[in-house]
mmCIF file of C-alpha atoms in Angstrom:
data_model
loop_
_atom_site.group_PDB
_atom_site.id
_atom_site.type_symbol
_atom_site.label_atom_id
_atom_site.label_comp_id
_atom_site.label_asym_id
_atom_site.label_seq_id
_atom_site.Cartn_x
_atom_site.Cartn_y
_atom_site.Cartn_z
ATOM 1 C CA PRO A 1 -147.491 55.677 -92.411
ATOM 2 C CA GLU A 2 -144.094 55.178 -90.768
ATOM 3 C CA LEU A 3 -144.635 58.223 -88.547
ATOM 4 C CA ALA A 4 -147.977 56.818 -87.424
ATOM 5 C CA ALA A 5 -146.353 53.479 -86.618
ATOM 6 C CA VAL A 6 -143.634 55.248 -84.621
ATOM 7 C CA ALA A 7 -146.280 57.268 -82.743
ATOM 8 C CA VAL A 8 -148.250 54.138 -81.869
ATOM 9 C CA GLU A 9 -145.060 52.372 -80.773
ATOM 10 C CA LYS A 10 -144.133 55.324 -78.546
ATOM 11 C CA LEU A 11 -147.635 55.268 -77.080
ATOM 12 C CA LEU A 12 -147.335 51.594 -76.199
ATOM 13 C CA ASN A 13 -143.861 52.107 -74.751
ATOM 14 C CA TYR A 14 -145.203 54.952 -72.620
ATOM 15 C CA PHE A 15 -147.879 52.631 -71.237
ATOM 16 C CA ASN A 16 -145.395 49.743 -71.098
ATOM 17 C CA ILE A 17 -146.490 47.740 -68.067
ATOM 18 C CA ILE A 18 -149.281 49.577 -66.281
ATOM 19 C CA ASN A 19 -150.174 53.279 -66.149
ATOM 20 C CA LEU A 20 -153.082 55.129 -64.607
ATOM 21 C CA ILE A 21 -154.622 57.450 -67.160
ATOM 22 C CA THR A 22 -157.810 59.242 -66.155
ATOM 23 C CA ALA A 23 -160.429 59.528 -63.406
ATOM 24 C CA SER A 24 -164.212 59.553 -63.415
ATOM 25 C CA HIS A 25 -167.270 59.266 -61.224
ATOM 26 C CA PHE A 26 -166.587 55.507 -61.168
ATOM 27 C CA HIS A 27 -163.640 56.380 -58.931
ATOM 28 C CA GLN A 28 -163.177 52.853 -57.549
ATOM 29 C CA THR A 29 -163.517 51.215 -60.957
ATOM 30 C CA CYS A 30 -160.654 50.465 -63.299
ATOM 31 C CA ILE A 31 -160.699 49.122 -66.830
ATOM 32 C CA LEU A 32 -157.758 46.749 -67.019
ATOM 33 C CA TYR A 33 -156.722 46.478 -70.646
ATOM 34 C CA PHE A 34 -154.717 43.281 -70.883
ATOM 35 C CA SER A 35 -152.757 43.602 -74.112
ATOM 36 C CA THR A 36 -149.912 41.782 -75.791
ATOM 37 C CA GLY A 37 -149.038 45.141 -77.300
ATOM 38 C CA ASN A 38 -149.189 46.500 -80.772
ATOM 39 C CA ASN A 39 -145.910 45.052 -82.032
ATOM 40 C CA SER A 40 -146.543 41.359 -81.730
ATOM 41 C CA SER A 41 -148.440 38.747 -83.634
ATOM 42 C CA LYS A 42 -150.733 36.437 -81.720
ATOM 43 C CA SER A 43 -152.320 33.111 -82.505
ATOM 44 C CA PHE A 44 -156.067 32.800 -82.362
ATOM 45 C CA SER A 45 -157.582 29.574 -81.111
ATOM 46 C CA SER A 46 -157.825 28.447 -84.729
ATOM 47 C CA LYS A 47 -154.024 28.871 -85.007
ATOM 48 C CA LYS A 48 -154.404 31.765 -87.439
ATOM 49 C CA LYS A 49 -152.034 34.575 -86.652
ATOM 50 C CA LYS A 50 -152.860 38.235 -86.320
ATOM 51 C CA THR A 51 -150.346 40.348 -88.132
ATOM 52 C CA ILE A 52 -148.616 43.214 -86.387
ATOM 53 C CA ALA A 53 -150.695 45.651 -88.474
ATOM 54 C CA VAL A 54 -153.954 44.036 -87.310
ATOM 55 C CA GLN A 55 -152.703 44.025 -83.713
ATOM 56 C CA LYS A 56 -151.903 47.752 -83.895
ATOM 57 C CA LEU A 57 -155.339 48.486 -85.306
ATOM 58 C CA LEU A 58 -157.083 46.471 -82.563
ATOM 59 C CA PHE A 59 -154.951 48.148 -79.883
ATOM 60 C CA LYS A 60 -155.844 51.638 -81.124
ATOM 61 C CA LYS A 61 -159.564 50.838 -81.490
ATOM 62 C CA THR A 62 -159.820 49.278 -78.035
ATOM 63 C CA LEU A 63 -157.921 52.163 -76.459
ATOM 64 C CA LEU A 64 -160.251 54.655 -78.181
ATOM 65 C CA GLU A 65 -163.352 52.900 -76.795
ATOM 66 C CA ILE A 66 -161.828 52.769 -73.314
ATOM 67 C CA ARG A 67 -160.984 56.487 -73.385
ATOM 68 C CA LYS A 68 -164.525 57.386 -74.440
ATOM 69 C CA THR A 69 -165.815 56.092 -71.091
ATOM 70 C CA LYS A 70 -163.729 58.507 -68.963
ATOM 71 C CA ILE A 71 -163.220 55.587 -66.544
ATOM 72 C CA SER A 72 -159.741 55.188 -65.104
ATOM 73 C CA PHE A 73 -157.764 52.531 -66.891
ATOM 74 C CA LEU A 74 -154.542 50.606 -66.734
ATOM 75 C CA ILE A 75 -152.738 48.847 -69.538
ATOM 76 C CA SER A 76 -150.950 45.647 -68.730
ATOM 77 C CA GLY A 77 -148.643 44.008 -71.207
ATOM 78 C CA GLY A 78 -148.211 40.889 -69.148
ATOM 79 C CA ILE A 79 -144.502 41.072 -69.857
ATOM 80 C CA ASN A 80 -143.462 38.354 -67.406
ATOM 81 C CA LYS A 81 -142.498 35.757 -70.018
ATOM 82 C CA ASP A 82 -142.230 32.912 -67.492
ATOM 83 C CA ALA A 83 -145.760 33.337 -66.125
ATOM 84 C CA SER A 84 -148.816 31.546 -67.468
ATOM 85 C CA PHE A 85 -151.685 33.558 -68.913
ATOM 86 C CA ALA A 86 -153.664 33.133 -65.668
ATOM 87 C CA GLU A 87 -150.662 34.251 -63.603
ATOM 88 C CA LYS A 88 -150.202 37.335 -65.804
ATOM 89 C CA ILE A 89 -153.833 38.312 -65.294
ATOM 90 C CA ASN A 90 -153.546 37.625 -61.560
ATOM 91 C CA ILE A 91 -150.488 39.894 -61.310
ATOM 92 C CA ALA A 92 -152.168 42.684 -63.310
ATOM 93 C CA VAL A 93 -155.395 42.529 -61.284
ATOM 94 C CA ASN A 94 -153.488 42.586 -58.005
ATOM 95 C CA GLU A 95 -151.500 45.619 -59.253
ATOM 96 C CA ALA A 96 -154.807 47.403 -59.883
ATOM 97 C CA PHE A 97 -156.037 46.544 -56.385
ATOM 98 C CA LEU A 98 -152.757 47.821 -54.914
ATOM 99 C CA LYS A 99 -153.406 51.130 -56.685
ATOM 100 C CA GLY A 100 -156.645 51.410 -54.696
ATOM 101 C CA PHE A 101 -159.236 50.211 -57.193
ATOM 102 C CA LYS A 102 -162.006 48.013 -55.840
ATOM 103 C CA LYS A 103 -163.739 47.067 -59.108
ATOM 104 C CA ILE A 104 -162.161 45.772 -62.307
ATOM 105 C CA ILE A 105 -163.392 45.550 -65.878
ATOM 106 C CA LEU A 106 -160.966 43.240 -67.658
ATOM 107 C CA VAL A 107 -160.721 43.388 -71.460
ATOM 108 C CA GLY A 108 -158.300 41.805 -73.889
ATOM 109 C CA ASP A 109 -156.633 43.023 -77.017
ATOM 110 C CA ASP A 110 -158.605 41.096 -79.609
ATOM 111 C CA THR A 111 -162.013 42.611 -78.971
ATOM 112 C CA PRO A 112 -163.096 44.450 -82.121
ATOM 113 C CA GLN A 113 -166.742 44.344 -80.982
ATOM 114 C CA LEU A 114 -165.997 46.178 -77.705
ATOM 115 C CA SER A 115 -167.786 49.513 -77.322
ATOM 116 C CA ALA A 116 -167.673 52.306 -74.772
ATOM 117 C CA ASN A 117 -171.339 51.582 -74.008
ATOM 118 C CA GLN A 118 -170.532 47.979 -73.064
ATOM 119 C CA LEU A 119 -167.786 49.193 -70.736
ATOM 120 C CA LEU A 120 -170.089 51.759 -69.135
ATOM 121 C CA LYS A 121 -172.799 49.118 -68.688
ATOM 122 C CA ALA A 122 -170.272 46.828 -66.967
ATOM 123 C CA ALA A 123 -169.219 49.722 -64.689
ATOM 124 C CA GLN A 124 -172.847 50.448 -63.837
ATOM 125 C CA ASN A 125 -173.418 46.755 -63.108
ATOM 126 C CA LEU A 126 -170.464 46.831 -60.700
ATOM 127 C CA GLU A 127 -171.990 49.824 -58.929
ATOM 128 C CA ASN A 128 -175.056 47.612 -58.384
ATOM 129 C CA ASN A 129 -172.890 44.656 -57.232
ATOM 130 C CA LYS A 130 -173.524 42.737 -60.449
ATOM 131 C CA LEU A 131 -170.802 40.943 -62.390
ATOM 132 C CA SER A 132 -170.583 41.087 -66.184
ATOM 133 C CA VAL A 133 -169.242 38.632 -68.733
ATOM 134 C CA GLY A 134 -169.094 39.341 -72.448
ATOM 135 C CA PRO A 135 -168.793 35.904 -74.056
ATOM 136 C CA SER A 136 -166.800 35.545 -77.268
ATOM 137 C CA THR A 137 -167.413 33.084 -80.060
ATOM 138 C CA ASP A 138 -164.188 31.155 -79.338
ATOM 139 C CA GLY A 139 -165.416 30.075 -75.906
ATOM 140 C CA GLY A 140 -163.607 32.804 -73.983
ATOM 141 C CA ALA A 141 -164.770 36.250 -72.946
ATOM 142 C CA TYR A 142 -164.045 39.709 -74.324
ATOM 143 C CA LEU A 143 -165.078 41.413 -71.056
ATOM 144 C CA ILE A 144 -165.196 40.281 -67.436
ATOM 145 C CA SER A 145 -166.040 42.599 -64.554
ATOM 146 C CA PHE A 146 -165.784 41.863 -60.854
ATOM 147 C CA GLY A 147 -165.195 43.444 -57.484
ATOM 148 C CA GLN A 148 -162.246 42.858 -55.218
ATOM 149 C CA GLN A 149 -164.412 40.697 -52.958
ATOM 150 C CA HIS A 150 -165.010 38.288 -55.892
ATOM 151 C CA PHE A 151 -161.357 37.882 -56.866
ATOM 152 C CA LYS A 152 -159.400 34.948 -55.481
ATOM 153 C CA GLY A 153 -155.916 35.615 -56.809
#
């Protein structure tokens, strides 16, 4: 168990801020995985905390689903502690655009329902100039996709 935890921690450190991983036929599309990482606890809207173990599990599951798609992806930890959540997302999205991507599928790190099929559907929607939103039960969204022309950051 400790070796697995060390391996996961090394994986997150390798992807620390943002790294390009793979390419696909959706060559202008990027899945932007906005994660607090697998070594932190996080409050839900109900003020319940995720434990580090739950966070690691969610991180690994989400990363597995993303990899299944073969779509290029970036991981952003939003490490700028002084920035608001919106500013962190803005910075991460702009980084993706600077890397040459034109279409973004944004997902968070507490999305246990996320599947590779949902990501592929969002990518296909972007190819047809359609936006996607995957609403979550807490009033937020587990998936948002948009093109560069739709982003005002």
